[in-house]
PDB file of N, CA and C in Angstrom:
ATOM      1  N   MET U 222      10.779   2.249   6.101  1.00  0.00           N
ATOM      2  CA  MET U 222      10.335   1.947   4.775  1.00  0.00           C
ATOM      3  C   MET U 222      11.169   2.789   3.818  1.00  0.00           C
ATOM      4  N   THR U 223      11.731   2.159   2.795  1.00  0.00           N
ATOM      5  CA  THR U 223      12.500   2.876   1.782  1.00  0.00           C
ATOM      6  C   THR U 223      11.794   2.746   0.445  1.00  0.00           C
ATOM      7  N   LEU U 224      11.599   3.869  -0.207  1.00  0.00           N
ATOM      8  CA  LEU U 224      10.945   3.925  -1.504  1.00  0.00           C
ATOM      9  C   LEU U 224      11.962   4.398  -2.525  1.00  0.00           C
ATOM     10  N   TRP U 225      12.101   3.663  -3.618  1.00  0.00           N
ATOM     11  CA  TRP U 225      13.021   4.036  -4.689  1.00  0.00           C
ATOM     12  C   TRP U 225      12.215   4.558  -5.868  1.00  0.00           C
ATOM     13  N   ILE U 226      12.582   5.739  -6.375  1.00  0.00           N
ATOM     14  CA  ILE U 226      11.879   6.385  -7.478  1.00  0.00           C
ATOM     15  C   ILE U 226      12.855   6.578  -8.630  1.00  0.00           C
ATOM     16  N   LEU U 227      12.460   6.142  -9.820  1.00  0.00           N
ATOM     17  CA  LEU U 227      13.294   6.309 -11.006  1.00  0.00           C
ATOM     18  C   LEU U 227      13.148   7.743 -11.505  1.00  0.00           C
ATOM     19  N   GLU U 228      14.191   8.533 -11.338  1.00  0.00           N
ATOM     20  CA  GLU U 228      14.181   9.941 -11.734  1.00  0.00           C
ATOM     21  C   GLU U 228      14.460  10.113 -13.225  1.00  0.00           C
ATOM     22  N   ASP U 229      15.415   9.378 -13.756  1.00  0.00           N
ATOM     23  CA  ASP U 229      15.799   9.488 -15.162  1.00  0.00           C
ATOM     24  C   ASP U 229      16.057   8.084 -15.705  1.00  0.00           C
ATOM     25  N   ALA U 230      15.147   7.611 -16.565  1.00  0.00           N
ATOM     26  CA  ALA U 230      15.252   6.244 -17.078  1.00  0.00           C
ATOM     27  C   ALA U 230      16.465   6.059 -17.983  1.00  0.00           C
ATOM     28  N   GLU U 231      16.790   7.074 -18.787  1.00  0.00           N
ATOM     29  CA  GLU U 231      17.927   6.951 -19.702  1.00  0.00           C
ATOM     30  C   GLU U 231      19.250   6.853 -18.956  1.00  0.00           C
ATOM     31  N   LYS U 232      19.407   7.656 -17.916  1.00  0.00           N
ATOM     32  CA  LYS U 232      20.649   7.663 -17.137  1.00  0.00           C
ATOM     33  C   LYS U 232      20.612   6.659 -15.989  1.00  0.00           C
ATOM     34  N   GLN U 233      19.452   6.017 -15.784  1.00  0.00           N
ATOM     35  CA  GLN U 233      19.263   5.087 -14.676  1.00  0.00           C
ATOM     36  C   GLN U 233      19.573   5.747 -13.336  1.00  0.00           C
ATOM     37  N   GLU U 234      19.059   6.971 -13.142  1.00  0.00           N
ATOM     38  CA  GLU U 234      19.244   7.691 -11.878  1.00  0.00           C
ATOM     39  C   GLU U 234      18.034   7.447 -10.985  1.00  0.00           C
ATOM     40  N   TRP U 235      18.325   7.004  -9.774  1.00  0.00           N
ATOM     41  CA  TRP U 235      17.284   6.680  -8.809  1.00  0.00           C
ATOM     42  C   TRP U 235      17.369   7.614  -7.608  1.00  0.00           C
ATOM     43  N   LEU U 236      16.219   7.918  -7.023  1.00  0.00           N
ATOM     44  CA  LEU U 236      16.124   8.717  -5.810  1.00  0.00           C
ATOM     45  C   LEU U 236      15.519   7.827  -4.732  1.00  0.00           C
ATOM     46  N   SER U 237      16.102   7.826  -3.539  1.00  0.00           N
ATOM     47  CA  SER U 237      15.519   7.032  -2.449  1.00  0.00           C
ATOM     48  C   SER U 237      14.942   7.957  -1.388  1.00  0.00           C
ATOM     49  N   MET U 238      13.796   7.533  -0.857  1.00  0.00           N
ATOM     50  CA  MET U 238      13.144   8.254   0.237  1.00  0.00           C
ATOM     51  C   MET U 238      12.921   7.243   1.350  1.00  0.00           C
ATOM     52  N   THR U 239      13.340   7.588   2.554  1.00  0.00           N
ATOM     53  CA  THR U 239      13.196   6.685   3.689  1.00  0.00           C
ATOM     54  C   THR U 239      12.300   7.310   4.745  1.00  0.00           C
ATOM     55  N   SER U 240      11.406   6.498   5.284  1.00  0.00           N
ATOM     56  CA  SER U 240      10.510   6.940   6.347  1.00  0.00           C
ATOM     57  C   SER U 240      10.514   5.873   7.440  1.00  0.00           C
ATOM     58  N   VAL U 241      10.576   6.301   8.677  1.00  0.00           N
ATOM     59  CA  VAL U 241      10.528   5.377   9.811  1.00  0.00           C
ATOM     60  C   VAL U 241       9.065   5.101  10.121  1.00  0.00           C
ATOM     61  N   LEU U 242       8.715   3.820  10.194  1.00  0.00           N
ATOM     62  CA  LEU U 242       7.335   3.465  10.501  1.00  0.00           C
ATOM     63  C   LEU U 242       7.015   3.791  11.955  1.00  0.00           C
ATOM     64  N   PRO U 243       5.892   4.475  12.210  1.00  0.00           N
ATOM     65  CA  PRO U 243       5.490   4.745  13.594  1.00  0.00           C
ATOM     66  C   PRO U 243       5.194   3.442  14.334  1.00  0.00           C
ATOM     67  N   SER U 244       5.262   3.477  15.652  1.00  0.00           N
ATOM     68  CA  SER U 244       5.057   2.269  16.454  1.00  0.00           C
ATOM     69  C   SER U 244       3.673   1.663  16.244  1.00  0.00           C
ATOM     70  N   LYS U 245       2.664   2.477  15.903  1.00  0.00           N
ATOM     71  CA  LYS U 245       1.322   1.926  15.686  1.00  0.00           C
ATOM     72  C   LYS U 245       1.256   1.063  14.427  1.00  0.00           C
ATOM     73  N   LEU U 246       2.278   1.147  13.581  1.00  0.00           N
ATOM     74  CA  LEU U 246       2.345   0.331  12.374  1.00  0.00           C
ATOM     75  C   LEU U 246       3.370  -0.791  12.506  1.00  0.00           C
ATOM     76  N   GLU U 247       3.700  -1.141  13.731  1.00  0.00           N
ATOM     77  CA  GLU U 247       4.721  -2.153  14.010  1.00  0.00           C
ATOM     78  C   GLU U 247       4.441  -3.472  13.288  1.00  0.00           C
ATOM     79  N   ASP U 248       3.160  -3.844  13.186  1.00  0.00           N
ATOM     80  CA  ASP U 248       2.820  -5.119  12.554  1.00  0.00           C
ATOM     81  C   ASP U 248       3.118  -5.141  11.055  1.00  0.00           C
ATOM     82  N   LEU U 249       3.343  -3.995  10.444  1.00  0.00           N
ATOM     83  CA  LEU U 249       3.660  -3.947   9.016  1.00  0.00           C
ATOM     84  C   LEU U 249       5.116  -4.286   8.727  1.00  0.00           C
ATOM     85  N   ARG U 250       5.944  -4.295   9.744  1.00  0.00           N
ATOM     86  CA  ARG U 250       7.370  -4.559   9.541  1.00  0.00           C
ATOM     87  C   ARG U 250       7.634  -5.993   9.089  1.00  0.00           C
ATOM     88  N   GLU U 251       6.734  -6.898   9.399  1.00  0.00           N
ATOM     89  CA  GLU U 251       6.973  -8.308   9.120  1.00  0.00           C
ATOM     90  C   GLU U 251       6.325  -8.788   7.824  1.00  0.00           C
ATOM     91  N   ILE U 252       5.732  -7.898   7.048  1.00  0.00           N
ATOM     92  CA  ILE U 252       5.050  -8.335   5.833  1.00  0.00           C
ATOM     93  C   ILE U 252       5.676  -7.712   4.596  1.00  0.00           C
ATOM     94  N   HIS U 253       5.410  -8.329   3.470  1.00  0.00           N
ATOM     95  CA  HIS U 253       5.901  -7.836   2.182  1.00  0.00           C
ATOM     96  C   HIS U 253       4.932  -6.765   1.683  1.00  0.00           C
ATOM     97  N   LEU U 254       5.375  -5.520   1.666  1.00  0.00           N
ATOM     98  CA  LEU U 254       4.514  -4.420   1.239  1.00  0.00           C
ATOM     99  C   LEU U 254       4.594  -4.223  -0.264  1.00  0.00           C
ATOM    100  N   MET U 255       3.456  -3.838  -0.846  1.00  0.00           N
ATOM    101  CA  MET U 255       3.376  -3.586  -2.281  1.00  0.00           C
ATOM    102  C   MET U 255       2.716  -2.233  -2.512  1.00  0.00           C
ATOM    103  N   SER U 256       2.893  -1.706  -3.714  1.00  0.00           N
ATOM    104  CA  SER U 256       2.228  -0.465  -4.090  1.00  0.00           C
ATOM    105  C   SER U 256       1.968  -0.475  -5.583  1.00  0.00           C
ATOM    106  N   ARG U 257       0.888   0.187  -5.973  1.00  0.00           N
ATOM    107  CA  ARG U 257       0.562   0.344  -7.388  1.00  0.00           C
ATOM    108  C   ARG U 257       0.476   1.817  -7.775  1.00  0.00           C
ATOM    109  N   GLY U 258       0.859   2.715  -6.872  1.00  0.00           N
ATOM    110  CA  GLY U 258       0.857   4.135  -7.228  1.00  0.00           C
ATOM    111  C   GLY U 258       0.266   5.028  -6.159  1.00  0.00           C
ATOM    112  N   VAL U 259      -0.025   6.261  -6.567  1.00  0.00           N
ATOM    113  CA  VAL U 259      -0.541   7.263  -5.641  1.00  0.00           C
ATOM    114  C   VAL U 259      -2.014   7.527  -5.909  1.00  0.00           C
ATOM    115  N   ILE U 260      -2.694   8.043  -4.881  1.00  0.00           N
ATOM    116  CA  ILE U 260      -4.090   8.434  -5.030  1.00  0.00           C
ATOM    117  C   ILE U 260      -4.149   9.915  -5.388  1.00  0.00           C
ATOM    118  N   HIS U 261      -5.352  10.447  -5.583  1.00  0.00           N
ATOM    119  CA  HIS U 261      -5.512  11.825  -6.047  1.00  0.00           C
ATOM    120  C   HIS U 261      -4.941  12.878  -5.102  1.00  0.00           C
ATOM    121  N   THR U 262      -4.743  12.547  -3.841  1.00  0.00           N
ATOM    122  CA  THR U 262      -4.162  13.495  -2.884  1.00  0.00           C
ATOM    123  C   THR U 262      -2.642  13.518  -2.949  1.00  0.00           C
ATOM    124  N   GLY U 263      -2.064  12.621  -3.746  1.00  0.00           N
ATOM    125  CA  GLY U 263      -0.613  12.528  -3.849  1.00  0.00           C
ATOM    126  C   GLY U 263      -0.002  11.554  -2.863  1.00  0.00           C
ATOM    127  N   GLU U 264      -0.829  10.889  -2.056  1.00  0.00           N
ATOM    128  CA  GLU U 264      -0.336   9.911  -1.087  1.00  0.00           C
ATOM    129  C   GLU U 264      -0.073   8.575  -1.785  1.00  0.00           C
ATOM    130  N   LEU U 265       1.007   7.932  -1.387  1.00  0.00           N
ATOM    131  CA  LEU U 265       1.338   6.610  -1.899  1.00  0.00           C
ATOM    132  C   LEU U 265       0.479   5.575  -1.188  1.00  0.00           C
ATOM    133  N   MET U 266      -0.179   4.707  -1.952  1.00  0.00           N
ATOM    134  CA  MET U 266      -0.998   3.650  -1.366  1.00  0.00           C
ATOM    135  C   MET U 266      -0.136   2.399  -1.232  1.00  0.00           C
ATOM    136  N   VAL U 267      -0.011   1.873  -0.008  1.00  0.00           N
ATOM    137  CA  VAL U 267       0.829   0.716   0.295  1.00  0.00           C
ATOM    138  C   VAL U 267      -0.043  -0.338   0.970  1.00  0.00           C
ATOM    139  N   PHE U 268       0.176  -1.607   0.614  1.00  0.00           N
ATOM    140  CA  PHE U 268      -0.634  -2.684   1.184  1.00  0.00           C
ATOM    141  C   PHE U 268       0.178  -3.972   1.202  1.00  0.00           C
ATOM    142  N   SER U 269      -0.304  -4.929   1.959  1.00  0.00           N
ATOM    143  CA  SER U 269       0.320  -6.251   1.978  1.00  0.00           C
ATOM    144  C   SER U 269      -0.237  -7.045   0.811  1.00  0.00           C
ATOM    145  N   GLY U 270       0.642  -7.643   0.033  1.00  0.00           N
ATOM    146  CA  GLY U 270       0.187  -8.449  -1.090  1.00  0.00           C
ATOM    147  C   GLY U 270      -0.406  -9.778  -0.662  1.00  0.00           C
ATOM    148  N   LEU U 271      -0.067 -10.230   0.535  1.00  0.00           N
ATOM    149  CA  LEU U 271      -0.556 -11.512   1.031  1.00  0.00           C
ATOM    150  C   LEU U 271      -1.773 -11.290   1.914  1.00  0.00           C
ATOM    151  N   LEU U 272      -2.862 -11.925   1.565  1.00  0.00           N
ATOM    152  CA  LEU U 272      -4.107 -11.816   2.319  1.00  0.00           C
ATOM    153  C   LEU U 272      -4.244 -13.066   3.169  1.00  0.00           C
ATOM    154  N   ASP U 273      -4.161 -12.912   4.489  1.00  0.00           N
ATOM    155  CA  ASP U 273      -4.193 -14.027   5.436  1.00  0.00           C
ATOM    156  C   ASP U 273      -5.510 -13.985   6.198  1.00  0.00           C
ATOM    157  N   SER U 274      -6.257 -15.088   6.191  1.00  0.00           N
ATOM    158  CA  SER U 274      -7.575 -15.116   6.832  1.00  0.00           C
ATOM    159  C   SER U 274      -7.507 -14.942   8.340  1.00  0.00           C
ATOM    160  N   SER U 275      -6.335 -15.141   8.943  1.00  0.00           N
ATOM    161  CA  SER U 275      -6.215 -15.002  10.396  1.00  0.00           C
ATOM    162  C   SER U 275      -5.881 -13.570  10.822  1.00  0.00           C
ATOM    163  N   LYS U 276      -5.661 -12.673   9.843  1.00  0.00           N
ATOM    164  CA  LYS U 276      -5.269 -11.298  10.163  1.00  0.00           C
ATOM    165  C   LYS U 276      -6.149 -10.300   9.421  1.00  0.00           C
ATOM    166  N   PRO U 277      -6.351  -9.108  10.002  1.00  0.00           N
ATOM    167  CA  PRO U 277      -7.113  -8.078   9.287  1.00  0.00           C
ATOM    168  C   PRO U 277      -6.324  -7.553   8.089  1.00  0.00           C
ATOM    169  N   PHE U 278      -7.033  -6.965   7.126  1.00  0.00           N
ATOM    170  CA  PHE U 278      -6.385  -6.410   5.938  1.00  0.00           C
ATOM    171  C   PHE U 278      -6.302  -4.893   6.074  1.00  0.00           C
ATOM    172  N   TYR U 279      -5.105  -4.344   5.866  1.00  0.00           N
ATOM    173  CA  TYR U 279      -4.875  -2.906   5.995  1.00  0.00           C
ATOM    174  C   TYR U 279      -4.339  -2.320   4.693  1.00  0.00           C
ATOM    175  N   VAL U 280      -4.724  -1.080   4.434  1.00  0.00           N
ATOM    176  CA  VAL U 280      -4.132  -0.273   3.371  1.00  0.00           C
ATOM    177  C   VAL U 280      -3.531   0.938   4.066  1.00  0.00           C
ATOM    178  N   CYS U 281      -2.303   1.280   3.708  1.00  0.00           N
ATOM    179  CA  CYS U 281      -1.631   2.437   4.305  1.00  0.00           C
ATOM    180  C   CYS U 281      -1.403   3.499   3.239  1.00  0.00           C
ATOM    181  N   TYR U 282      -1.445   4.745   3.678  1.00  0.00           N
ATOM    182  CA  TYR U 282      -1.235   5.878   2.781  1.00  0.00           C
ATOM    183  C   TYR U 282      -0.083   6.709   3.318  1.00  0.00           C
ATOM    184  N   TYR U 283       0.924   6.938   2.468  1.00  0.00           N
ATOM    185  CA  TYR U 283       2.093   7.720   2.861  1.00  0.00           C
ATOM    186  C   TYR U 283       2.016   9.087   2.204  1.00  0.00           C
ATOM    187  N   ASP U 284       2.022  10.144   3.028  1.00  0.00           N
ATOM    188  CA  ASP U 284       1.994  11.532   2.550  1.00  0.00           C
ATOM    189  C   ASP U 284       3.431  12.022   2.427  1.00  0.00           C
ATOM    190  N   PHE U 285       3.872  12.279   1.201  1.00  0.00           N
ATOM    191  CA  PHE U 285       5.252  12.695   0.953  1.00  0.00           C
ATOM    192  C   PHE U 285       5.558  14.062   1.545  1.00  0.00           C
ATOM    193  N   LYS U 286       4.580  14.977   1.522  1.00  0.00           N
ATOM    194  CA  LYS U 286       4.816  16.338   2.021  1.00  0.00           C
ATOM    195  C   LYS U 286       4.903  16.371   3.544  1.00  0.00           C
ATOM    196  N   LYS U 287       3.952  15.710   4.207  1.00  0.00           N
ATOM    197  CA  LYS U 287       3.910  15.715   5.673  1.00  0.00           C
ATOM    198  C   LYS U 287       4.788  14.628   6.279  1.00  0.00           C
ATOM    199  N   LYS U 288       5.213  13.661   5.446  1.00  0.00           N
ATOM    200  CA  LYS U 288       6.025  12.524   5.885  1.00  0.00           C
ATOM    201  C   LYS U 288       5.344  11.738   7.000  1.00  0.00           C
ATOM    202  N   ILE U 289       4.054  11.470   6.794  1.00  0.00           N
ATOM    203  CA  ILE U 289       3.287  10.675   7.753  1.00  0.00           C
ATOM    204  C   ILE U 289       2.612   9.516   7.021  1.00  0.00           C
ATOM    205  N   ILE U 290       2.309   8.480   7.785  1.00  0.00           N
ATOM    206  CA  ILE U 290       1.628   7.304   7.260  1.00  0.00           C
ATOM    207  C   ILE U 290       0.331   7.132   8.028  1.00  0.00           C
ATOM    208  N   ARG U 291      -0.754   6.903   7.306  1.00  0.00           N
ATOM    209  CA  ARG U 291      -2.010   6.570   7.980  1.00  0.00           C
ATOM    210  C   ARG U 291      -2.426   5.172   7.553  1.00  0.00           C
ATOM    211  N   LYS U 292      -3.011   4.449   8.488  1.00  0.00           N
ATOM    212  CA  LYS U 292      -3.340   3.040   8.300  1.00  0.00           C
ATOM    213  C   LYS U 292      -4.858   2.877   8.358  1.00  0.00           C
ATOM    214  N   VAL U 293      -5.432   2.195   7.357  1.00  0.00           N
ATOM    215  CA  VAL U 293      -6.878   2.000   7.279  1.00  0.00           C
ATOM    216  C   VAL U 293      -7.170   0.505   7.220  1.00  0.00           C
ATOM    217  N   GLU U 294      -8.020   0.037   8.132  1.00  0.00           N
ATOM    218  CA  GLU U 294      -8.417  -1.372   8.100  1.00  0.00           C
ATOM    219  C   GLU U 294      -9.631  -1.521   7.195  1.00  0.00           C
ATOM    220  N   ILE U 295      -9.581  -2.493   6.293  1.00  0.00           N
ATOM    221  CA  ILE U 295     -10.696  -2.766   5.394  1.00  0.00           C
ATOM    222  C   ILE U 295     -11.580  -3.806   6.072  1.00  0.00           C
ATOM    223  N   LEU U 296     -12.818  -3.431   6.375  1.00  0.00           N
ATOM    224  CA  LEU U 296     -13.751  -4.294   7.092  1.00  0.00           C
ATOM    225  C   LEU U 296     -14.680  -5.028   6.133  1.00  0.00           C
ATOM    226  N   ARG U 297     -15.306  -6.053   6.668  1.00  0.00           N
ATOM    227  CA  ARG U 297     -16.352  -6.810   5.991  1.00  0.00           C
ATOM    228  C   ARG U 297     -15.892  -7.490   4.706  1.00  0.00           C
ATOM    229  N   MET U 298     -14.698  -8.007   4.726  1.00  0.00           N
ATOM    230  CA  MET U 298     -14.242  -8.809   3.589  1.00  0.00           C
ATOM    231  C   MET U 298     -14.626 -10.253   3.872  1.00  0.00           C
ATOM    232  N   LYS U 299     -15.458 -10.825   3.044  1.00  0.00           N
ATOM    233  CA  LYS U 299     -15.883 -12.210   3.233  1.00  0.00           C
ATOM    234  C   LYS U 299     -14.734 -13.141   2.878  1.00  0.00           C
ATOM    235  N   ASP U 300     -14.551 -14.161   3.703  1.00  0.00           N
ATOM    236  CA  ASP U 300     -13.443 -15.093   3.476  1.00  0.00           C
ATOM    237  C   ASP U 300     -13.476 -15.713   2.085  1.00  0.00           C
ATOM    238  N   GLY U 301     -14.629 -16.140   1.636  1.00  0.00           N
ATOM    239  CA  GLY U 301     -14.715 -16.805   0.349  1.00  0.00           C
ATOM    240  C   GLY U 301     -14.501 -15.889  -0.840  1.00  0.00           C
ATOM    241  N   ASP U 302     -14.678 -14.591  -0.649  1.00  0.00           N
ATOM    242  CA  ASP U 302     -14.565 -13.653  -1.760  1.00  0.00           C
ATOM    243  C   ASP U 302     -13.129 -13.422  -2.203  1.00  0.00           C
ATOM    244  N   PHE U 303     -12.193 -13.352  -1.266  1.00  0.00           N
ATOM    245  CA  PHE U 303     -10.835 -12.967  -1.602  1.00  0.00           C
ATOM    246  C   PHE U 303      -9.770 -13.967  -1.175  1.00  0.00           C
ATOM    247  N   ARG U 304     -10.076 -14.820  -0.248  1.00  0.00           N
ATOM    248  CA  ARG U 304      -9.055 -15.686   0.318  1.00  0.00           C
ATOM    249  C   ARG U 304      -9.042 -17.044  -0.378  1.00  0.00           C
ATOM    250  N   GLY U 305      -7.871 -17.630  -0.468  1.00  0.00           N
ATOM    251  CA  GLY U 305      -7.722 -18.935  -1.103  1.00  0.00           C
ATOM    252  C   GLY U 305      -8.251 -20.051  -0.218  1.00  0.00           C
ATOM    253  N   ILE U 306      -8.277 -21.262  -0.734  1.00  0.00           N
ATOM    254  CA  ILE U 306      -8.824 -22.391   0.015  1.00  0.00           C
ATOM    255  C   ILE U 306      -7.971 -22.765   1.218  1.00  0.00           C
ATOM    256  N   HIS U 307      -6.716 -22.345   1.237  1.00  0.00           N
ATOM    257  CA  HIS U 307      -5.832 -22.646   2.362  1.00  0.00           C
ATOM    258  C   HIS U 307      -5.707 -21.467   3.324  1.00  0.00           C
ATOM    259  N   GLY U 308      -6.561 -20.460   3.175  1.00  0.00           N
ATOM    260  CA  GLY U 308      -6.562 -19.332   4.104  1.00  0.00           C
ATOM    261  C   GLY U 308      -5.742 -18.141   3.668  1.00  0.00           C
ATOM    262  N   THR U 309      -4.936 -18.286   2.619  1.00  0.00           N
ATOM    263  CA  THR U 309      -4.152 -17.152   2.139  1.00  0.00           C
ATOM    264  C   THR U 309      -4.400 -16.948   0.649  1.00  0.00           C
ATOM    265  N   SER U 310      -4.180 -15.741   0.220  1.00  0.00           N
ATOM    266  CA  SER U 310      -4.340 -15.398  -1.188  1.00  0.00           C
ATOM    267  C   SER U 310      -3.538 -14.139  -1.456  1.00  0.00           C
ATOM    268  N   TRP U 311      -3.254 -13.855  -2.723  1.00  0.00           N
ATOM    269  CA  TRP U 311      -2.537 -12.632  -3.082  1.00  0.00           C
ATOM    270  C   TRP U 311      -3.533 -11.546  -3.433  1.00  0.00           C
ATOM    271  N   MET U 312      -3.264 -10.341  -2.963  1.00  0.00           N
ATOM    272  CA  MET U 312      -4.158  -9.206  -3.179  1.00  0.00           C
ATOM    273  C   MET U 312      -3.415  -8.134  -3.964  1.00  0.00           C
ATOM    274  N   ILE U 313      -4.092  -7.531  -4.925  1.00  0.00           N
ATOM    275  CA  ILE U 313      -3.547  -6.391  -5.651  1.00  0.00           C
ATOM    276  C   ILE U 313      -4.555  -5.258  -5.547  1.00  0.00           C
ATOM    277  N   CYS U 314      -4.107  -4.100  -5.121  1.00  0.00           N
ATOM    278  CA  CYS U 314      -4.963  -2.918  -4.991  1.00  0.00           C
ATOM    279  C   CYS U 314      -4.529  -1.877  -6.010  1.00  0.00           C
ATOM    280  N   TYR U 315      -5.491  -1.187  -6.575  1.00  0.00           N
ATOM    281  CA  TYR U 315      -5.184  -0.129  -7.532  1.00  0.00           C
ATOM    282  C   TYR U 315      -5.761   1.188  -7.040  1.00  0.00           C
ATOM    283  N   PRO U 316      -4.938   2.242  -7.017  1.00  0.00           N
ATOM    284  CA  PRO U 316      -5.432   3.543  -6.559  1.00  0.00           C
ATOM    285  C   PRO U 316      -6.331   4.188  -7.605  1.00  0.00           C
ATOM    286  N   GLY U 317      -7.112   5.146  -7.154  1.00  0.00           N
ATOM    287  CA  GLY U 317      -7.971   5.894  -8.070  1.00  0.00           C
ATOM    288  C   GLY U 317      -9.419   5.471  -7.934  1.00  0.00           C
ATOM    289  N   HIS U 318     -10.268   6.254  -8.529  1.00  0.00           N
ATOM    290  CA  HIS U 318     -11.701   6.001  -8.476  1.00  0.00           C
ATOM    291  C   HIS U 318     -12.122   5.332  -9.768  1.00  0.00           C
ATOM    292  N   ILE U 319     -12.821   4.223  -9.671  1.00  0.00           N
ATOM    293  CA  ILE U 319     -13.147   3.431 -10.852  1.00  0.00           C
ATOM    294  C   ILE U 319     -14.204   4.080 -11.741  1.00  0.00           C
ATOM    295  N   GLU U 320     -15.095   4.916 -11.180  1.00  0.00           N
ATOM    296  CA  GLU U 320     -16.170   5.501 -11.970  1.00  0.00           C
ATOM    297  C   GLU U 320     -15.749   6.755 -12.719  1.00  0.00           C
ATOM    298  N   ASN U 321     -14.707   7.429 -12.243  1.00  0.00           N
ATOM    299  CA  ASN U 321     -14.289   8.673 -12.878  1.00  0.00           C
ATOM    300  C   ASN U 321     -12.790   8.819 -12.685  1.00  0.00           C
ATOM    301  N   ILE U 322     -12.023   8.719 -13.769  1.00  0.00           N
ATOM    302  CA  ILE U 322     -10.574   8.795 -13.630  1.00  0.00           C
ATOM    303  C   ILE U 322     -10.062  10.226 -13.576  1.00  0.00           C
ATOM    304  N   LYS U 323     -10.930  11.209 -13.755  1.00  0.00           N
ATOM    305  CA  LYS U 323     -10.523  12.614 -13.669  1.00  0.00           C
ATOM    306  C   LYS U 323     -10.613  13.067 -12.216  1.00  0.00           C
ATOM    307  N   PHE U 324      -9.492  13.492 -11.651  1.00  0.00           N
ATOM    308  CA  PHE U 324      -9.471  13.975 -10.281  1.00  0.00           C
ATOM    309  C   PHE U 324      -9.783  15.461 -10.266  1.00  0.00           C
ATOM    310  N   LEU U 325     -10.704  15.849  -9.421  1.00  0.00           N
ATOM    311  CA  LEU U 325     -11.099  17.265  -9.348  1.00  0.00           C
ATOM    312  C   LEU U 325     -10.246  18.022  -8.367  1.00  0.00           C
TER     313      LEU U 325
END
């Protein structure tokens, strides 16, 4: 996985960070990964934008300091709530806590 970070917008300087996906995340290699930012711990939240009714939905967290990825399966998602009529739908996840935007 390669992450590009804009270091200086005026000079258009970019920094790239590359991490090798562990074998337990092998199934993530074939999907289009998306991100909307980091959570309060500083981990990057990564997820598949395509929600497929035949596959479980996972959110992954990348720790920049430890250079590790953890994978979390989201359970109990009802098909009718998020999935399209043809079995697929696009998903967007946003990091942070909705009730309190101040991180302690």
